[in-house]
mmCIF file of C-alpha atoms in Angstrom:
data_model
loop_
_atom_site.group_PDB
_atom_site.id
_atom_site.type_symbol
_atom_site.label_atom_id
_atom_site.label_comp_id
_atom_site.label_asym_id
_atom_site.label_seq_id
_atom_site.Cartn_x
_atom_site.Cartn_y
_atom_site.Cartn_z
ATOM 1 C CA MET P 1 -10.654 13.935 -5.657
ATOM 2 C CA HIS P 2 -9.735 12.970 -2.157
ATOM 3 C CA ILE P 3 -8.960 9.240 -1.494
ATOM 4 C CA TRP P 4 -8.505 7.635 1.784
ATOM 5 C CA VAL P 5 -6.470 4.153 2.141
ATOM 6 C CA LEU P 6 -7.936 2.504 5.363
ATOM 7 C CA THR P 7 -5.974 -0.233 6.823
ATOM 8 C CA ASP P 8 -4.344 -1.466 9.978
ATOM 9 C CA GLY P 9 -0.954 -0.855 8.475
ATOM 10 C CA LYS P 10 -0.346 -4.548 7.489
ATOM 11 C CA ALA P 11 1.994 -4.435 4.440
ATOM 12 C CA GLY P 12 -0.189 -6.741 2.213
ATOM 13 C CA ASP P 13 -3.404 -4.691 2.781
ATOM 14 C CA LEU P 14 -1.611 -1.461 2.756
ATOM 15 C CA GLN P 15 0.136 -2.132 -0.742
ATOM 16 C CA SER P 16 -3.176 -3.580 -2.296
ATOM 17 C CA CYS P 17 -5.027 -0.538 -1.410
ATOM 18 C CA LEU P 18 -2.218 1.954 -2.352
ATOM 19 C CA GLY P 19 -2.041 -0.063 -5.834
ATOM 20 C CA VAL P 20 -5.783 0.548 -6.571
ATOM 21 C CA ALA P 21 -5.765 4.274 -5.123
ATOM 22 C CA GLU P 22 -2.491 5.120 -7.359
ATOM 23 C CA ARG P 23 -4.176 3.693 -10.471
ATOM 24 C CA LEU P 24 -7.686 5.402 -9.743
ATOM 25 C CA GLY P 25 -5.651 8.594 -9.214
ATOM 26 C CA ALA P 26 -3.658 8.453 -12.479
ATOM 27 C CA ILE P 27 -6.921 7.536 -14.288
ATOM 28 C CA TRP P 28 -8.967 10.647 -12.616
ATOM 29 C CA THR P 29 -6.116 13.021 -13.036
ATOM 30 C CA ALA P 30 -6.025 12.355 -16.755
ATOM 31 C CA ASP P 31 -9.598 12.593 -17.055
ATOM 32 C CA ALA P 32 -11.071 14.888 -14.337
ATOM 33 C CA GLY P 33 -8.665 16.765 -12.265
ATOM 34 C CA SER P 34 -6.129 16.497 -9.319
ATOM 35 C CA VAL P 35 -6.215 13.626 -6.787
ATOM 36 C CA THR P 36 -4.778 13.406 -3.184
ATOM 37 C CA ILE P 37 -4.256 9.909 -1.484
ATOM 38 C CA GLU P 38 -4.138 9.887 2.274
ATOM 39 C CA GLN P 39 -3.405 6.995 4.472
ATOM 40 C CA ARG P 40 -5.676 6.382 7.573
ATOM 41 C CA VAL P 41 -4.534 3.677 10.037
ATOM 42 C CA VAL P 42 -6.889 1.868 12.332
ATOM 43 C CA ASP P 43 -5.994 0.530 15.477
ATOM 44 C CA PRO P 44 -8.584 -0.856 17.835
ATOM 45 C CA LYS P 45 -7.817 -1.996 21.110
ATOM 46 C CA PRO P 46 -9.693 -4.558 23.222
ATOM 47 C CA PRO P 47 -12.536 -5.394 23.640
ATOM 48 C CA TRP P 48 -13.276 -3.726 20.230
ATOM 49 C CA LEU P 49 -10.523 -5.554 18.529
ATOM 50 C CA TRP P 50 -11.829 -8.937 19.660
ATOM 51 C CA LEU P 51 -15.321 -8.006 17.886
ATOM 52 C CA MET P 52 -13.624 -7.329 14.452
ATOM 53 C CA PRO P 53 -14.535 -7.529 11.780
ATOM 54 C CA HIS P 54 -18.287 -7.211 13.042
ATOM 55 C CA GLY P 55 -17.368 -4.019 15.114
ATOM 56 C CA PRO P 56 -18.506 -1.537 16.205
ATOM 57 C CA VAL P 57 -15.793 0.831 16.609
ATOM 58 C CA SER P 58 -14.967 2.298 19.900
ATOM 59 C CA PRO P 59 -17.835 4.380 21.138
ATOM 60 C CA PHE P 60 -15.130 6.152 23.545
ATOM 61 C CA ALA P 61 -13.077 7.526 20.859
ATOM 62 C CA LYS P 62 -13.555 11.281 20.589
ATOM 63 C CA ARG P 63 -14.776 12.181 16.950
ATOM 64 C CA GLY P 64 -12.808 14.571 15.110
ATOM 65 C CA SER P 65 -9.768 14.189 17.428
ATOM 66 C CA GLN P 66 -6.262 13.313 16.196
ATOM 67 C CA ASP P 67 -6.808 9.818 17.546
ATOM 68 C CA ASP P 68 -9.939 9.335 15.369
ATOM 69 C CA PRO P 69 -9.031 7.799 12.123
ATOM 70 C CA LEU P 70 -12.278 8.815 10.756
ATOM 71 C CA ARG P 71 -11.756 12.522 11.417
ATOM 72 C CA PRO P 72 -12.989 14.781 8.741
ATOM 73 C CA PRO P 73 -12.644 16.245 6.123
ATOM 74 C CA PHE P 74 -14.030 13.080 4.649
ATOM 75 C CA PRO P 75 -12.870 11.480 1.288
ATOM 76 C CA ASP P 76 -14.874 11.097 -1.896
ATOM 77 C CA VAL P 77 -13.508 7.621 -1.950
ATOM 78 C CA ALA P 78 -12.218 5.234 0.715
ATOM 79 C CA ILE P 79 -10.398 1.951 -0.085
ATOM 80 C CA ALA P 80 -9.936 -0.390 2.608
ATOM 81 C CA SER P 81 -8.606 -3.965 3.415
ATOM 82 C CA GLY P 82 -8.153 -6.195 6.439
ATOM 83 C CA ARG P 83 -10.245 -7.505 9.232
ATOM 84 C CA ARG P 84 -9.719 -4.676 11.489
ATOM 85 C CA ALA P 85 -10.862 -2.226 8.812
ATOM 86 C CA VAL P 86 -14.129 -3.391 8.158
ATOM 87 C CA ALA P 87 -16.227 -1.865 11.051
ATOM 88 C CA TYR P 88 -14.281 1.545 10.374
ATOM 89 C CA LEU P 89 -15.420 1.502 6.716
ATOM 90 C CA ARG P 90 -18.907 0.721 7.802
ATOM 91 C CA ALA P 91 -18.679 3.764 10.445
ATOM 92 C CA LEU P 92 -17.255 6.038 7.717
ATOM 93 C CA LYS P 93 -20.227 5.195 5.457
ATOM 94 C CA HIS P 94 -22.582 6.187 8.205
ATOM 95 C CA ARG P 95 -20.761 9.464 8.984
ATOM 96 C CA ALA P 96 -20.083 10.294 5.198
ATOM 97 C CA PRO P 97 -22.933 8.679 3.085
ATOM 98 C CA GLY P 98 -21.609 10.328 -0.263
ATOM 99 C CA CYS P 99 -18.440 8.599 0.239
ATOM 100 C CA LEU P 100 -17.841 5.664 -2.170
ATOM 101 C CA THR P 101 -16.471 2.831 -0.050
ATOM 102 C CA VAL P 102 -14.397 -0.052 -1.500
ATOM 103 C CA PHE P 103 -13.294 -2.893 0.332
ATOM 104 C CA LEU P 104 -10.560 -5.480 -1.068
ATOM 105 C CA LYS P 105 -11.094 -9.089 -0.111
ATOM 106 C CA ASP P 106 -14.040 -10.714 1.590
ATOM 107 C CA PRO P 107 -14.891 -8.851 4.460
ATOM 108 C CA LYS P 108 -16.206 -11.819 6.292
ATOM 109 C CA THR P 109 -19.456 -10.149 7.443
ATOM 110 C CA SER P 110 -22.626 -9.295 5.278
ATOM 111 C CA ARG P 111 -22.626 -5.983 7.179
ATOM 112 C CA HIS P 112 -19.479 -4.688 5.338
ATOM 113 C CA GLY P 113 -20.942 -1.441 4.468
ATOM 114 C CA ALA P 114 -19.012 -1.165 1.220
ATOM 115 C CA ASP P 115 -20.443 0.097 -1.982
ATOM 116 C CA LEU P 116 -17.963 -1.948 -3.971
ATOM 117 C CA VAL P 117 -15.977 -5.278 -2.611
ATOM 118 C CA TRP P 118 -13.370 -6.954 -4.685
ATOM 119 C CA VAL P 119 -12.629 -10.652 -4.240
ATOM 120 C CA PRO P 120 -10.072 -13.112 -6.121
ATOM 121 C CA GLY P 121 -11.762 -15.550 -8.454
ATOM 122 C CA HIS P 122 -11.183 -18.336 -5.827
ATOM 123 C CA ASP P 123 -13.164 -16.798 -3.088
ATOM 124 C CA ARG P 124 -16.961 -17.567 -3.086
ATOM 125 C CA LEU P 125 -18.322 -14.121 -2.336
ATOM 126 C CA ARG P 126 -20.580 -12.896 -5.183
ATOM 127 C CA GLY P 127 -23.170 -9.992 -5.427
ATOM 128 C CA ASP P 128 -24.328 -7.059 -7.325
ATOM 129 C CA ASN P 129 -21.674 -5.070 -5.688
ATOM 130 C CA VAL P 130 -18.809 -7.763 -5.845
ATOM 131 C CA LEU P 131 -16.255 -7.495 -8.500
ATOM 132 C CA VAL P 132 -14.045 -10.648 -9.140
ATOM 133 C CA SER P 133 -10.762 -10.761 -11.121
ATOM 134 C CA ALA P 134 -8.257 -13.830 -10.981
ATOM 135 C CA LEU P 135 -5.356 -11.598 -9.677
ATOM 136 C CA ALA P 136 -4.547 -9.482 -6.608
ATOM 137 C CA PRO P 137 -4.198 -5.648 -6.739
ATOM 138 C CA HIS P 138 -0.711 -4.176 -6.169
ATOM 139 C CA ARG P 139 1.554 -1.376 -6.860
ATOM 140 C CA ILE P 140 3.442 -2.956 -9.741
ATOM 141 C CA SER P 141 2.045 -0.591 -12.602
ATOM 142 C CA PRO P 142 3.116 -0.509 -16.292
ATOM 143 C CA GLN P 143 4.395 3.009 -15.663
ATOM 144 C CA LEU P 144 6.701 2.019 -12.647
ATOM 145 C CA LEU P 145 8.000 -1.164 -14.714
ATOM 146 C CA ALA P 146 8.658 1.331 -17.785
ATOM 147 C CA GLU P 147 10.399 3.978 -15.471
ATOM 148 C CA ARG P 148 12.499 1.288 -13.909
ATOM 149 C CA ARG P 149 13.598 -0.354 -17.300
ATOM 150 C CA GLY P 150 14.475 2.965 -18.617
ATOM 151 C CA HIS P 151 16.983 3.606 -15.657
ATOM 152 C CA PRO P 152 18.681 0.153 -14.883
ATOM 153 C CA PRO P 153 21.275 -0.062 -12.186
ATOM 154 C CA ALA P 154 24.732 -0.699 -13.439
ATOM 155 C CA HIS P 155 25.158 -3.956 -11.323
ATOM 156 C CA ILE P 156 21.762 -5.308 -12.954
ATOM 157 C CA SER P 157 22.598 -3.810 -16.718
ATOM 158 C CA ASN P 158 25.789 -5.279 -16.701
ATOM 159 C CA LEU P 159 24.519 -8.914 -16.311
ATOM 160 C CA PRO P 160 24.000 -10.961 -19.410
ATOM 161 C CA LYS P 161 20.726 -11.611 -20.870
ATOM 162 C CA PRO P 162 18.530 -13.614 -20.640
ATOM 163 C CA ARG P 163 18.093 -12.840 -17.046
ATOM 164 C CA LEU P 164 16.049 -15.164 -14.874
ATOM 165 C CA THR P 165 14.538 -13.599 -11.917
ATOM 166 C CA VAL P 166 13.704 -15.972 -8.998
ATOM 167 C CA VAL P 167 11.276 -14.793 -6.298
ATOM 168 C CA LEU P 168 11.075 -17.057 -3.205
ATOM 169 C CA GLY P 169 8.414 -17.128 -0.577
ATOM 170 C CA GLY P 170 8.259 -20.043 2.056
ATOM 171 C CA PRO P 171 5.969 -22.172 4.276
ATOM 172 C CA ALA P 172 2.965 -20.170 5.317
ATOM 173 C CA ARG P 173 -0.421 -21.158 6.767
ATOM 174 C CA LYS P 174 -1.836 -24.500 5.190
ATOM 175 C CA THR P 175 1.132 -24.401 2.948
ATOM 176 C CA VAL P 176 4.130 -26.918 3.538
ATOM 177 C CA TYR P 177 7.208 -27.739 1.491
ATOM 178 C CA SER P 178 8.333 -31.060 1.969
ATOM 179 C CA GLN P 179 11.854 -32.590 1.371
ATOM 180 C CA ASN P 180 10.484 -34.005 -1.922
ATOM 181 C CA ASP P 181 9.095 -30.546 -2.990
ATOM 182 C CA LEU P 182 12.680 -28.938 -2.383
ATOM 183 C CA ALA P 183 14.358 -31.626 -4.350
ATOM 184 C CA VAL P 184 11.887 -31.280 -7.307
ATOM 185 C CA PHE P 185 12.209 -27.407 -6.990
ATOM 186 C CA ALA P 186 15.994 -27.659 -7.005
ATOM 187 C CA SER P 187 16.064 -29.854 -9.920
ATOM 188 C CA ALA P 188 13.607 -27.842 -12.133
ATOM 189 C CA LEU P 189 15.350 -24.563 -11.224
ATOM 190 C CA SER P 190 18.570 -25.693 -12.090
ATOM 191 C CA GLN P 191 17.538 -26.575 -15.426
ATOM 192 C CA LEU P 192 15.963 -23.366 -16.080
ATOM 193 C CA ALA P 193 19.178 -21.633 -14.742
ATOM 194 C CA ASP P 194 21.351 -23.700 -17.477
ATOM 195 C CA GLN P 195 19.256 -21.786 -20.042
ATOM 196 C CA ALA P 196 19.587 -18.321 -18.694
ATOM 197 C CA ALA P 197 22.603 -16.383 -18.846
ATOM 198 C CA SER P 198 22.379 -14.953 -15.387
ATOM 199 C CA LEU P 199 20.282 -15.150 -12.305
ATOM 200 C CA LEU P 200 18.386 -12.562 -9.955
ATOM 201 C CA VAL P 201 17.301 -14.038 -6.681
ATOM 202 C CA THR P 202 15.340 -12.563 -3.948
ATOM 203 C CA GLY P 203 14.082 -14.103 -0.739
ATOM 204 C CA SER P 204 11.520 -13.152 1.919
ATOM 205 C CA ARG P 205 11.194 -13.150 5.507
ATOM 206 C CA ARG P 206 9.374 -16.616 5.155
ATOM 207 C CA THR P 207 12.366 -18.276 3.094
ATOM 208 C CA PRO P 208 14.066 -20.954 4.954
ATOM 209 C CA GLU P 209 17.805 -21.302 5.110
ATOM 210 C CA ILE P 210 17.714 -24.654 3.456
ATOM 211 C CA TRP P 211 16.250 -22.817 0.498
ATOM 212 C CA MET P 212 19.031 -20.459 0.356
ATOM 213 C CA GLU P 213 21.523 -23.168 0.519
ATOM 214 C CA ILE P 214 19.946 -24.748 -2.681
ATOM 215 C CA ILE P 215 20.180 -21.274 -4.311
ATOM 216 C CA ASP P 216 23.924 -21.021 -3.259
ATOM 217 C CA LYS P 217 24.678 -24.384 -4.937
ATOM 218 C CA ILE P 218 22.867 -23.324 -8.272
ATOM 219 C CA MET P 219 24.640 -19.879 -8.367
ATOM 220 C CA ILE P 220 27.958 -21.588 -8.368
ATOM 221 C CA GLY P 221 29.840 -20.352 -11.606
ATOM 222 C CA ARG P 222 26.784 -18.434 -12.798
ATOM 223 C CA PRO P 223 26.655 -14.417 -12.926
ATOM 224 C CA GLY P 224 23.895 -12.942 -10.854
ATOM 225 C CA LEU P 225 22.855 -11.445 -7.506
ATOM 226 C CA VAL P 226 21.141 -12.681 -4.464
ATOM 227 C CA TRP P 227 19.331 -10.784 -1.852
ATOM 228 C CA THR P 228 17.711 -11.797 1.436
ATOM 229 C CA PRO P 229 16.296 -9.573 4.240
ATOM 230 C CA GLN P 230 19.268 -10.349 6.305
ATOM 231 C CA LYS P 231 21.450 -8.178 3.906
ATOM 232 C CA ALA P 232 21.664 -4.421 5.142
ATOM 233 C CA THR P 233 20.864 -3.323 1.532
ATOM 234 C CA PRO P 234 17.591 -2.092 0.113
ATOM 235 C CA ASN P 235 15.372 -4.720 -1.187
ATOM 236 C CA PRO P 236 15.999 -4.736 -5.063
ATOM 237 C CA TYR P 237 12.642 -6.782 -5.740
ATOM 238 C CA LEU P 238 11.180 -4.123 -7.979
ATOM 239 C CA ASP P 239 14.591 -4.046 -10.026
ATOM 240 C CA PHE P 240 14.603 -7.681 -10.046
ATOM 241 C CA LEU P 241 11.085 -7.791 -11.550
ATOM 242 C CA SER P 242 11.691 -4.979 -14.017
ATOM 243 C CA HIS P 243 14.764 -6.341 -15.587
ATOM 244 C CA ALA P 244 13.800 -10.064 -15.872
ATOM 245 C CA ASP P 245 13.491 -11.828 -19.181
ATOM 246 C CA ALA P 246 11.759 -14.659 -17.248
ATOM 247 C CA LEU P 247 10.483 -15.205 -13.723
ATOM 248 C CA VAL P 248 10.214 -18.072 -11.385
ATOM 249 C CA VAL P 249 7.776 -17.719 -8.303
ATOM 250 C CA THR P 250 6.568 -19.908 -5.512
ATOM 251 C CA ALA P 251 2.989 -20.543 -5.347
ATOM 252 C CA ASP P 252 2.677 -19.582 -1.581
ATOM 253 C CA SER P 253 1.603 -15.846 -2.150
ATOM 254 C CA HIS P 254 -1.322 -14.704 -4.199
ATOM 255 C CA ASN P 255 0.397 -11.225 -4.278
ATOM 256 C CA MET P 256 3.793 -12.522 -5.632
ATOM 257 C CA VAL P 257 2.223 -14.484 -8.472
ATOM 258 C CA SER P 258 -0.020 -11.655 -9.385
ATOM 259 C CA GLU P 259 2.913 -9.058 -9.501
ATOM 260 C CA ALA P 260 4.955 -11.378 -11.555
ATOM 261 C CA LEU P 261 2.135 -11.591 -14.159
ATOM 262 C CA ALA P 262 1.895 -7.916 -14.328
ATOM 263 C CA THR P 263 5.564 -7.990 -15.842
ATOM 264 C CA GLY P 264 4.696 -9.070 -19.228
ATOM 265 C CA VAL P 265 7.332 -11.828 -19.129
ATOM 266 C CA PRO P 266 6.886 -15.383 -19.076
ATOM 267 C CA VAL P 267 6.147 -16.783 -15.475
ATOM 268 C CA HIS P 268 7.149 -20.308 -14.049
ATOM 269 C CA VAL P 269 5.238 -20.967 -10.825
ATOM 270 C CA PHE P 270 6.217 -23.800 -8.542
ATOM 271 C CA ALA P 271 3.511 -25.137 -6.369
ATOM 272 C CA PRO P 272 4.208 -27.709 -3.315
ATOM 273 C CA GLU P 273 2.207 -30.673 -3.099
ATOM 274 C CA LYS P 274 0.454 -29.314 0.082
ATOM 275 C CA LEU P 275 -0.645 -25.984 -0.921
ATOM 276 C CA SER P 276 -3.512 -24.088 1.004
ATOM 277 C CA PRO P 277 -6.877 -24.682 -0.660
ATOM 278 C CA LYS P 278 -7.396 -21.272 -1.737
ATOM 279 C CA LEU P 279 -4.090 -20.848 -3.317
ATOM 280 C CA ALA P 280 -4.386 -24.292 -4.839
ATOM 281 C CA ALA P 281 -7.689 -23.105 -6.730
ATOM 282 C CA PHE P 282 -5.938 -19.892 -7.588
ATOM 283 C CA VAL P 283 -2.786 -21.509 -9.136
ATOM 284 C CA THR P 284 -5.026 -24.301 -10.848
ATOM 285 C CA SER P 285 -6.939 -21.369 -12.576
ATOM 286 C CA VAL P 286 -3.686 -19.712 -13.544
ATOM 287 C CA PHE P 287 -2.389 -22.693 -15.344
ATOM 288 C CA ALA P 288 -5.697 -23.583 -16.868
ATOM 289 C CA ASP P 289 -5.725 -20.070 -18.313
ATOM 290 C CA ASN P 290 -2.149 -20.334 -19.555
ATOM 291 C CA LEU P 291 -1.058 -17.421 -17.629
ATOM 292 C CA ALA P 292 1.884 -19.126 -16.233
ATOM 293 C CA VAL P 293 3.949 -22.416 -16.619
ATOM 294 C CA PRO P 294 3.629 -25.041 -13.964
ATOM 295 C CA MET P 295 7.219 -25.919 -12.740
ATOM 296 C CA GLY P 296 7.911 -29.323 -11.411
ATOM 297 C CA LYS P 297 5.340 -31.104 -13.097
ATOM 298 C CA THR P 298 7.607 -32.691 -15.869
ATOM 299 C CA ALA P 299 11.008 -34.360 -16.024
ATOM 300 C CA ARG P 300 12.475 -31.598 -18.439
ATOM 301 C CA HIS P 301 12.017 -27.800 -18.259
ATOM 302 C CA ARG P 302 12.264 -25.208 -20.891
ATOM 303 C CA LEU P 303 12.826 -21.635 -19.962
ATOM 304 C CA GLU P 304 10.050 -19.495 -21.607
ATOM 305 C CA LEU P 305 11.076 -16.203 -23.273
ATOM 306 C CA THR P 306 8.144 -15.161 -25.282
ATOM 307 C CA PRO P 307 6.669 -11.950 -23.944
ATOM 308 C CA GLN P 308 3.475 -12.113 -22.531
ATOM 309 C CA LYS P 309 0.345 -9.646 -22.013
ATOM 310 C CA PRO P 310 0.748 -8.016 -18.545
ATOM 311 C CA ILE P 311 -2.378 -8.444 -16.283
ATOM 312 C CA ASP P 312 -3.298 -5.706 -13.929
ATOM 313 C CA SER P 313 -6.187 -6.243 -11.619
ATOM 314 C CA SER P 314 -5.241 -2.856 -9.693
ATOM 315 C CA ALA P 315 -6.245 -1.206 -13.263
ATOM 316 C CA ILE P 316 -9.533 -3.285 -13.454
ATOM 317 C CA ILE P 317 -10.470 -2.133 -9.930
ATOM 318 C CA ALA P 318 -9.805 1.446 -10.409
ATOM 319 C CA GLU P 319 -11.812 1.650 -13.858
ATOM 320 C CA GLU P 320 -14.722 0.032 -11.979
ATOM 321 C CA ILE P 321 -14.515 2.897 -9.166
ATOM 322 C CA ARG P 322 -14.002 5.517 -11.693
ATOM 323 C CA LYS P 323 -17.373 4.168 -13.499
ATOM 324 C CA ARG P 324 -19.278 4.378 -10.327
ATOM 325 C CA LEU P 325 -17.981 7.742 -9.671
ATOM 326 C CA LYS P 326 -19.089 8.985 -13.023
ATOM 327 C CA THR P 327 -22.441 7.426 -12.605
ATOM 328 C CA ARG P 328 -22.934 9.187 -9.068
ATOM 329 C CA GLN P 329 -22.008 12.658 -10.802
ATOM 330 C CA ALA P 330 -24.509 11.862 -13.530
ATOM 331 C CA ALA P 331 -27.247 11.371 -10.932
ATOM 332 C CA PRO P 332 -26.181 13.433 -7.836
ATOM 333 C CA ASN P 333 -29.090 12.591 -5.781
ATOM 334 C CA ALA P 334 -28.269 8.868 -5.785
ATOM 335 C CA GLN P 335 -26.344 7.398 -3.032
#
């Protein structure tokens, strides 16, 4: 089977699509044979860029040329995400009707041309071809976690347990962290850190310097590791996730919370008072389903260390794709 991953190269969209493609590949290889995954990047130029997601794709692109992201040979499955990829997925369906097309997230147009659309539970889109799950797809698979856990780096394996991993995001669109939010976060994290034996902290490009100042104060006298994008070392994010006994994650990223909940360790989530409406709905559902522990809602905080059931939306989506492929194989004349 041949799978395309169709995006404009944006990291979040690409990782989500690759996560689903890799899970599908693992399922299909074990069940029916070999799989190849190919990345195709779309790069529409004005004025066609301005028309996305509705399209059309540029009529001046020469079909089949190296500049054509939809050049054959066509795939059996195409998994796309991102506003710029919507029209290309629809064009691919026109060129290759037998291709099973999948779009991740709401395409924001009824003319999406996808056989299957995945959306998170806090989105409103529903329909016969819409698959809904609480968490976002990603590449943090059980197999990857097991592999990392079986080969821990010395600088992490030497740290005492329990290890608390802290994953920091930062302000984002419609999400604001006030001074009061930071004070509450600092107090809650300090309490959790007191109950851990060591800390693993990773920041992101969105993490403000003042947050790292809070971390520096909490790290005083504690064993652990701190990484930020400013450091000239590879991002240890995956190792920090794999070797955590508990996790703290800020609520400003659907993907970060979803990846944390895939690890099978307890997750503490800190949400600011002003969180984007969609993320607020997502976090509320996570807390209501007891998937994570709300952080900052009480005066005293207890570090949870009881293992949890990992949640893997990538596998859920991949299994739905597999079922649809099998149904097509059973009825080869159906499209």
